[in-house]
Short mmCIF file of C-alpha atoms and ligand atoms in Angstrom, two decimals:
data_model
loop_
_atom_site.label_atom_id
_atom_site.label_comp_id
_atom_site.label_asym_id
_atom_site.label_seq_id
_atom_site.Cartn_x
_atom_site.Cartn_y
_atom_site.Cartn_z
CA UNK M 1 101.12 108.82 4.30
CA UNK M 2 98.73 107.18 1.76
CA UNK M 3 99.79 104.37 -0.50
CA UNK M 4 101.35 106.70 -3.38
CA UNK M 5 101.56 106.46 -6.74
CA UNK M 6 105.13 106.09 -7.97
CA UNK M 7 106.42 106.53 -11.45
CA UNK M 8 109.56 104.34 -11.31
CA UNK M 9 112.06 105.24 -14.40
CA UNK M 10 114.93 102.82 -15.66
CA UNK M 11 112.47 100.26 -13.97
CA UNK M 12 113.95 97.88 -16.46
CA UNK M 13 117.68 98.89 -15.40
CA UNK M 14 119.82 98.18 -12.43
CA UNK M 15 117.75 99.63 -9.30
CA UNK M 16 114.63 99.93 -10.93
CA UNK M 17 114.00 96.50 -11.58
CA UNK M 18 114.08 95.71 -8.04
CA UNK M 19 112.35 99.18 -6.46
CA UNK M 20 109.19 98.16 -8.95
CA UNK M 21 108.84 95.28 -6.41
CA UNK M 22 110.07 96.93 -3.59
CA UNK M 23 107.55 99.75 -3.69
CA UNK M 24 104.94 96.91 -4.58
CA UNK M 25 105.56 95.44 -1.03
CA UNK M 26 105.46 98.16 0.59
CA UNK M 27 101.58 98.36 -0.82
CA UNK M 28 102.49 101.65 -3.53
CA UNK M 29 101.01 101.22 -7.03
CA UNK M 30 103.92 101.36 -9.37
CA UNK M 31 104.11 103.07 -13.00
CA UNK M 32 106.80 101.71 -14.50
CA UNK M 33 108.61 103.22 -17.23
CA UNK M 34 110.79 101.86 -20.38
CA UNK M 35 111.10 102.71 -23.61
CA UNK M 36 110.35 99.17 -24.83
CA UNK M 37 106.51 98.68 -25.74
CA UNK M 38 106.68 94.77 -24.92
CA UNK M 39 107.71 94.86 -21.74
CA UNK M 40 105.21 93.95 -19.11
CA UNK M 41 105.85 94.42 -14.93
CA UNK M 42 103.46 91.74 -12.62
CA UNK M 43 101.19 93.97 -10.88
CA UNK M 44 102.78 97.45 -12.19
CA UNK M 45 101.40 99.87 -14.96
CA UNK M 46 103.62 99.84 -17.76
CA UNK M 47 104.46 103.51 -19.46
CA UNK M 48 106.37 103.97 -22.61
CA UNK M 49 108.76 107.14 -22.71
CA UNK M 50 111.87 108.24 -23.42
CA UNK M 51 113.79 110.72 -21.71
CA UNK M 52 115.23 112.53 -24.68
CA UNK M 53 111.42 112.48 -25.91
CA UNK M 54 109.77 115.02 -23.76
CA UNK M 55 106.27 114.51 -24.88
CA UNK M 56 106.05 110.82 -23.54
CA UNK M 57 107.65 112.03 -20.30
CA UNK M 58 105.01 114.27 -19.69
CA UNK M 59 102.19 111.56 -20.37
CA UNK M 60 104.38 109.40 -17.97
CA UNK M 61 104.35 111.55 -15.32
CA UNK M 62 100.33 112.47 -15.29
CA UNK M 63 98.54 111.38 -12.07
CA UNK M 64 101.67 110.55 -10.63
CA UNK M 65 102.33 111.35 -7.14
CA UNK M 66 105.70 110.80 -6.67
CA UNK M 67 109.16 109.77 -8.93
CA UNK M 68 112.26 107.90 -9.07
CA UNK M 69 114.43 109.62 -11.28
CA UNK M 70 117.42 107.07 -12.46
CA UNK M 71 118.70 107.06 -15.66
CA UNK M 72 121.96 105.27 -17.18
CA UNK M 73 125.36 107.11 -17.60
CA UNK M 74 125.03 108.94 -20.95
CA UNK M 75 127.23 111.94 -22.30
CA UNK M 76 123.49 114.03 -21.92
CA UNK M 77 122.57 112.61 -18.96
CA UNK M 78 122.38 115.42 -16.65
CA UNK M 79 120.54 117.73 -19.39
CA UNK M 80 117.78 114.99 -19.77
CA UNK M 81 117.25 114.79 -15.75
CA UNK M 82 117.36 118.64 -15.54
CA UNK M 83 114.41 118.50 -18.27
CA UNK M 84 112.58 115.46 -16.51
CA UNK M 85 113.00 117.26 -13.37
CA UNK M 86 110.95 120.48 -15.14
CA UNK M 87 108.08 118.13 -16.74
CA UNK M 88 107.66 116.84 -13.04
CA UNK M 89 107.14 120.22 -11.40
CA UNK M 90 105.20 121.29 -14.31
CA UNK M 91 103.42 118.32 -13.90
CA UNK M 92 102.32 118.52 -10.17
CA UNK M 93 104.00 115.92 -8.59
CA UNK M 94 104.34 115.67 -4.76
CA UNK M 95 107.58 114.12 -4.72
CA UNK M 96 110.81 113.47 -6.85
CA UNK M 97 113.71 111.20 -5.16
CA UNK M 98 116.83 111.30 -7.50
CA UNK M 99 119.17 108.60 -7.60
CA UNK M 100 122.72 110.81 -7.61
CA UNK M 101 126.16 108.77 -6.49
CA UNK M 102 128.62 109.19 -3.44
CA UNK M 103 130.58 112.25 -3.32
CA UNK M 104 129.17 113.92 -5.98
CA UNK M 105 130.56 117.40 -6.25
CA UNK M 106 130.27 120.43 -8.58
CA UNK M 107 134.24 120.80 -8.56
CA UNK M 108 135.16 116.88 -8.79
CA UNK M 109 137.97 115.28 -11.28
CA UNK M 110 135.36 112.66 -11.72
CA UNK M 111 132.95 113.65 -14.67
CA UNK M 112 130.03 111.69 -13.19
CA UNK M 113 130.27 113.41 -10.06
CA UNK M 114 130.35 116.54 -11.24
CA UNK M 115 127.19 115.39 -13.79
CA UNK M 116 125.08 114.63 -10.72
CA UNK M 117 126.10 117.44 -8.87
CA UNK M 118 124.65 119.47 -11.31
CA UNK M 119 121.23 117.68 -11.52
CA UNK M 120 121.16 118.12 -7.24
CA UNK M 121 122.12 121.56 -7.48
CA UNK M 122 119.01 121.99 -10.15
CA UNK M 123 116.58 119.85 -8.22
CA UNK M 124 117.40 122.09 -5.12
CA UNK M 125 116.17 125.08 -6.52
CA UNK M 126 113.20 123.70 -8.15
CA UNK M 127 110.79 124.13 -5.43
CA UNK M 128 109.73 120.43 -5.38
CA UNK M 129 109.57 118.12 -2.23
CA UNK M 130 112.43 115.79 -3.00
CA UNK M 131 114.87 113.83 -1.81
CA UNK M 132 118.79 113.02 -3.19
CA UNK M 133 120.15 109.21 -2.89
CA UNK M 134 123.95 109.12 -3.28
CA UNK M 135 125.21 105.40 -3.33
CA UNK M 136 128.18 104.49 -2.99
CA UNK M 137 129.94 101.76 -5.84
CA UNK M 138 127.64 98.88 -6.66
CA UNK M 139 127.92 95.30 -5.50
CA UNK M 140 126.49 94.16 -8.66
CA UNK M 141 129.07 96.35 -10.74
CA UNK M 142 131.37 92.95 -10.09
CA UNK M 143 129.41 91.29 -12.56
CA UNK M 144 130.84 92.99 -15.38
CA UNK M 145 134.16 91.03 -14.54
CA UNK M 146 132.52 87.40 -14.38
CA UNK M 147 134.73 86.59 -17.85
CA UNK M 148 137.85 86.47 -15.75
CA UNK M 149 136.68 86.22 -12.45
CA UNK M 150 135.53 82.55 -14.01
CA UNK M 151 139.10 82.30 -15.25
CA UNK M 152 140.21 82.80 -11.54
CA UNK M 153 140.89 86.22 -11.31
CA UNK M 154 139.98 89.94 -11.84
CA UNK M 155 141.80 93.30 -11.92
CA UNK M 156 140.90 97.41 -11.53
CA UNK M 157 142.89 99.97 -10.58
CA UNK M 158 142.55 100.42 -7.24
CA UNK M 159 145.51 98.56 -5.30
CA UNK M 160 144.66 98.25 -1.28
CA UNK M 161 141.66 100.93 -0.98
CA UNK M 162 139.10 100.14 0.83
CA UNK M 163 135.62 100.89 -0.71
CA UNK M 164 131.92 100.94 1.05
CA UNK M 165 130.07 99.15 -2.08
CA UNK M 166 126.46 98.76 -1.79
CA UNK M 167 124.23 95.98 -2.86
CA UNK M 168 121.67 97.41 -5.06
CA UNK M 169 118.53 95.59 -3.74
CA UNK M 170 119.88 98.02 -0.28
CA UNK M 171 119.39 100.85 -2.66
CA UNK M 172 116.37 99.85 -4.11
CA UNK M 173 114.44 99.26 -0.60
CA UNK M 174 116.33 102.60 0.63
CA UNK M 175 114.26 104.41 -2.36
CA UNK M 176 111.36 102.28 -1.49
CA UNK M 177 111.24 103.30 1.77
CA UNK M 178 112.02 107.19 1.71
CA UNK M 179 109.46 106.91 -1.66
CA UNK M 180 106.79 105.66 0.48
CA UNK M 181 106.94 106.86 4.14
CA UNK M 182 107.47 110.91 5.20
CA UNK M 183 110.25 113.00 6.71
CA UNK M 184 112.65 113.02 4.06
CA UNK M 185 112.16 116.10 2.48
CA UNK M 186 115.43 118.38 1.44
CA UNK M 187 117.46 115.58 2.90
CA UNK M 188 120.35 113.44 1.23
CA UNK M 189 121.19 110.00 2.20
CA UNK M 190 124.45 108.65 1.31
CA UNK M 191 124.13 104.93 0.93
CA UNK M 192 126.97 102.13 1.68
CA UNK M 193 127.38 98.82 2.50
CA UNK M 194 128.25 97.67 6.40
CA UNK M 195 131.79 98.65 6.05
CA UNK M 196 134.89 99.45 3.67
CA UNK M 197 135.85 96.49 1.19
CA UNK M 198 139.54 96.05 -0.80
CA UNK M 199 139.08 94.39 -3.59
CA UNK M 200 141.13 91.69 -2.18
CA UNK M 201 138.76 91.08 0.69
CA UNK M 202 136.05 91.07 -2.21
CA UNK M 203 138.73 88.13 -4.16
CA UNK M 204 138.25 86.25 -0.64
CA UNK M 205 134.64 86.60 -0.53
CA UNK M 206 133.79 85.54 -4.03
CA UNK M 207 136.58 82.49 -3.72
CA UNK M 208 134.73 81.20 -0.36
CA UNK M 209 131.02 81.28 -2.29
CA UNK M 210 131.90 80.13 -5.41
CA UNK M 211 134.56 77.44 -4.26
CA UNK M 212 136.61 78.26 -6.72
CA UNK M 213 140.28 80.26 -6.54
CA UNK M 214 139.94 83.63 -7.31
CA UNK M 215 142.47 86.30 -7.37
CA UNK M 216 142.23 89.97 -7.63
CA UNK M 217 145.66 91.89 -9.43
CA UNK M 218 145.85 95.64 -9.45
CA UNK M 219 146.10 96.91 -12.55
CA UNK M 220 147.23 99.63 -13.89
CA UNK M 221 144.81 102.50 -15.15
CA UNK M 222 146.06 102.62 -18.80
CA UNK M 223 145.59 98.44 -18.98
CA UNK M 224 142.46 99.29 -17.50
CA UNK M 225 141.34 101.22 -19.99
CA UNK M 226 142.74 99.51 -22.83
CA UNK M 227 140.47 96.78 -21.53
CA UNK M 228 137.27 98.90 -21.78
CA UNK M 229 138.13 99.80 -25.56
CA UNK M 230 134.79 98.72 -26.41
CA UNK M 231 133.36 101.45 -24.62
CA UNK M 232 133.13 105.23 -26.04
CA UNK M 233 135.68 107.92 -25.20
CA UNK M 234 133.52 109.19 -22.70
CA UNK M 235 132.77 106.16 -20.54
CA UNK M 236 135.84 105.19 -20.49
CA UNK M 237 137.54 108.10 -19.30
CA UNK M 238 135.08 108.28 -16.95
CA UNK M 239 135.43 104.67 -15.44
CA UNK M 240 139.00 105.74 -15.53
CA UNK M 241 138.35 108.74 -13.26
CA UNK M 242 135.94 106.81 -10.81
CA UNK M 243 138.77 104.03 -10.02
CA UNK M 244 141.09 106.87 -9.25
CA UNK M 245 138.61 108.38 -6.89
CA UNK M 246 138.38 105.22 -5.30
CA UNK M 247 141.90 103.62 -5.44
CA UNK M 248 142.73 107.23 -3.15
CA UNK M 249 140.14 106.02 -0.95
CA UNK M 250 137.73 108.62 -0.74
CA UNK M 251 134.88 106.29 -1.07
CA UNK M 252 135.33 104.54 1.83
CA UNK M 253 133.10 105.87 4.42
CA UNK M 254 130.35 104.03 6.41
CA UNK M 255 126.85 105.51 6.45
CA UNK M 256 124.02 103.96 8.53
CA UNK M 257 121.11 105.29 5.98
CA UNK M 258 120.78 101.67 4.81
CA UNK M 259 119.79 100.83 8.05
CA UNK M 260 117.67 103.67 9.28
CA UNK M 261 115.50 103.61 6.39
CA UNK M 262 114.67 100.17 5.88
CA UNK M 263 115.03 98.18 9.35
CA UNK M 264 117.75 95.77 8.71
CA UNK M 265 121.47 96.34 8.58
CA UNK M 266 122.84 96.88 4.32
CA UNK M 267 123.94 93.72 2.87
CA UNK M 268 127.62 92.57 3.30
CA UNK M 269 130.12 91.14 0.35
CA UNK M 270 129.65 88.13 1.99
CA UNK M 271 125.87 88.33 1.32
CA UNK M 272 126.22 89.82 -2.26
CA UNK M 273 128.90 86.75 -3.24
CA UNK M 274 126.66 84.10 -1.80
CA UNK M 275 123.63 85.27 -3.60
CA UNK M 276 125.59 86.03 -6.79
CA UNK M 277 128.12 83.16 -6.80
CA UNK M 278 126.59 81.55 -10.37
CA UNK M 279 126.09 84.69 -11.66
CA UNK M 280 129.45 85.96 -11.00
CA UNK M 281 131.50 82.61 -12.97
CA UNK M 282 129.50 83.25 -15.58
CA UNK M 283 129.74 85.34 -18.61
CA UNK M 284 130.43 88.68 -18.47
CA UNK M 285 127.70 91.51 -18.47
CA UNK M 286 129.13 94.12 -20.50
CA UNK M 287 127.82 96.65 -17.99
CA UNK M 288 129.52 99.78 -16.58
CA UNK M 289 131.95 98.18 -14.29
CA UNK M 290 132.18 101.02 -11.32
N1 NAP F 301 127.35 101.34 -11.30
C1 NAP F 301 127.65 101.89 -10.12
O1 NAP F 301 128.44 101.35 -9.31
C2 NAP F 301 127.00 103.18 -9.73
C3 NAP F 301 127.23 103.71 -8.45
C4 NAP F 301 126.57 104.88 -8.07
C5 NAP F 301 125.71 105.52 -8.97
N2 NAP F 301 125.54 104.98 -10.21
C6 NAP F 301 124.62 105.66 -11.11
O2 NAP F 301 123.56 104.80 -11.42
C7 NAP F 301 122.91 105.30 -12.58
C8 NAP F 301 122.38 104.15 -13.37
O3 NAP F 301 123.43 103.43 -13.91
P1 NAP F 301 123.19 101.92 -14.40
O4 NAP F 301 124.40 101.56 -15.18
O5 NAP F 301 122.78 101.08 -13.23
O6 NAP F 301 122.01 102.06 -15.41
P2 NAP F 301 120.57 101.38 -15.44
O7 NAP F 301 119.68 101.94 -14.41
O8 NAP F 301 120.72 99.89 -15.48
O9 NAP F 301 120.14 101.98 -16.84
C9 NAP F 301 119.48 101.30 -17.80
C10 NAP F 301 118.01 101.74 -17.76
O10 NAP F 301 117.87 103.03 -18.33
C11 NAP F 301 116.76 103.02 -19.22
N3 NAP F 301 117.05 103.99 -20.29
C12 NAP F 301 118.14 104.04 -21.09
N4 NAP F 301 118.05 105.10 -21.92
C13 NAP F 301 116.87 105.71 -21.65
C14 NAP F 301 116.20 106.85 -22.17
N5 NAP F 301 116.72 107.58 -23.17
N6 NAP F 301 115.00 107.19 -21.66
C15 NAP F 301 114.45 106.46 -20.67
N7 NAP F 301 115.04 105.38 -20.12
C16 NAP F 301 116.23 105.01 -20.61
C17 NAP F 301 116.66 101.58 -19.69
O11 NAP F 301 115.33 101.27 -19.88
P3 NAP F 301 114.68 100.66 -21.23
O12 NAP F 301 115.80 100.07 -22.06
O13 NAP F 301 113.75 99.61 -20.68
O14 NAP F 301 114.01 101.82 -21.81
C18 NAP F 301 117.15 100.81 -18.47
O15 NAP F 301 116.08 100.52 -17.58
C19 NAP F 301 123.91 106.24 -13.26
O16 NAP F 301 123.48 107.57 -13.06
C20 NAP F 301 125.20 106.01 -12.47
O17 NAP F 301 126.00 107.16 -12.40
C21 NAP F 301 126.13 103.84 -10.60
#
């Protein structure tokens, strides 16, 4: 396959800003999309779009040969994929790779689930060459609890479930690499870390990089959400939903797609809490915690 051309979208967000790079080593010349006029990427194009704005997506996406579709968890979210996914076809690009989540199912209780479901079930019957990413809970989502974890301790409802979370710079060279080699057509890859997590093994982890004492304390889901009252109804609920999911331990299955796309074995919480250890005493991000 020749070096593509790869409109990256959200490539200031969580994945994107480390697939811009990612695709860059791997020799692809990277357009990378953000609403934000005075943002610059080293060595990458820089588009300005919205999604909601379908006029700049379509400018975006000329001369392309090939997308990562990724956008952040919005009430709309699956109607403005479904629409970027059109302006792509319409467009003529080769190849679309959406970034969807683990277990994402039409019938789900979780609202995000069901939300990417629908974009897959869309993209399926498009008639574009594309591939579906589903990753599993985010390493990095931790950060959004560095204001207690630097007070020693954090809590989610979860209790003793065991979770496959994924370090995103795993996802992000997963995309990379299905972005930028062939044989992935039609085919969805359902991305995890080495092996299933509690969050008290993550406690352990985080304690032995940082070198401080921290504690994780199940929490109740209504605490829980009390303690996201800054986000709206939607998100909430939502975040709510995804910590049942995984506190019945239905996210907790291995996958070796981390591996088999890009060469080395995913990332453990051992790696992610070494690399993150400042980061994670720190502030807190404000991010979607999931
Ligand atoms: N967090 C998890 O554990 C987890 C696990 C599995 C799947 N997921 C999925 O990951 C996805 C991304 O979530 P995230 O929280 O990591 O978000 P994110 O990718 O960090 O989202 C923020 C990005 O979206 C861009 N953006 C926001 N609104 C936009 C718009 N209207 N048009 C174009 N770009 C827009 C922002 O770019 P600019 O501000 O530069 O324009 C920014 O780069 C969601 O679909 C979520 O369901 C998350």
């Amino acid at each position: 396959m020749n070096t593509p051309t790869v409109l990256v979208t959200g490539a200031t967000g969580t994945i994107g800003s480390a697939l811009v790079p990612a695709l860059q080593a791997r020799g692809a010349t990277v357009r990378a999309m953000t609403r934000n006029p005075g943002i610059a990427f080293p060595g990458a194009e820089t588009v300005v779009a919205d999604l909601s704005d379908p006029a700049s997506v379509t400018t975006a996406l000329t001369g392309v040969d090939a997308v990562f579709l990724n956008s952040p968890s919005a009430a709309d979210a699956a109607a403005l994929q479904i629409q970027f996914t059109d302006l792509a076809r319409d467009a003529g690009v080769n190849r679309l790779v959406l970034l969807s989540q683990y277990a994402a199912r039409t019938d789900s209780p979780v609202r995000f689930l069901r939300w990417h479901a629908e974009v897959e079930a869309h993209v399926q019957q498009l008639g574009l060459d594309h591939t579906v990413l589903r990753p599993n809970l985010y390493l990095q989502a931790l950060l959004a609890f560095a204001t207690t974890i630097a007070q020693g301790w954090f809590a989610a409802p979860i209790g003793d479930a065991a979770v496959s979370a994924i370090d995103i710079r795993d996802i992000a060279e997963s995309a990379a690499a299905v972005l930028t080699t062939t044989g992935h057509t039609g085919r969805t890859y359902t991305l995890t870390g080495p092996r299933a997590v509690t969050h008290a093994e993550i406690a352990v982890a985080i304690s032995a990089a940082t070198g401080r004492s921290v504690v994780f304390r199940d929490a109740p889901a209504d605490r829980f959400s009390a303690a996201l009252a800054g986000f709206p109804p939607w998100q909430r609920d939502g975040l709510v939903e995804d910590y049942a999911h995984y506190a019945r331990g239905e996210a907790a299955e291995v996958h070796t797609a981390v591996a088999d796309l890009t060469g080395h074995p995913a990332r453990d919480i051992t790696d992610f809490a070494r690399d993150y250890a400042a980061a994670l005493i720190l502030a807190g991000t404000g991010k979607d915690p999931r």
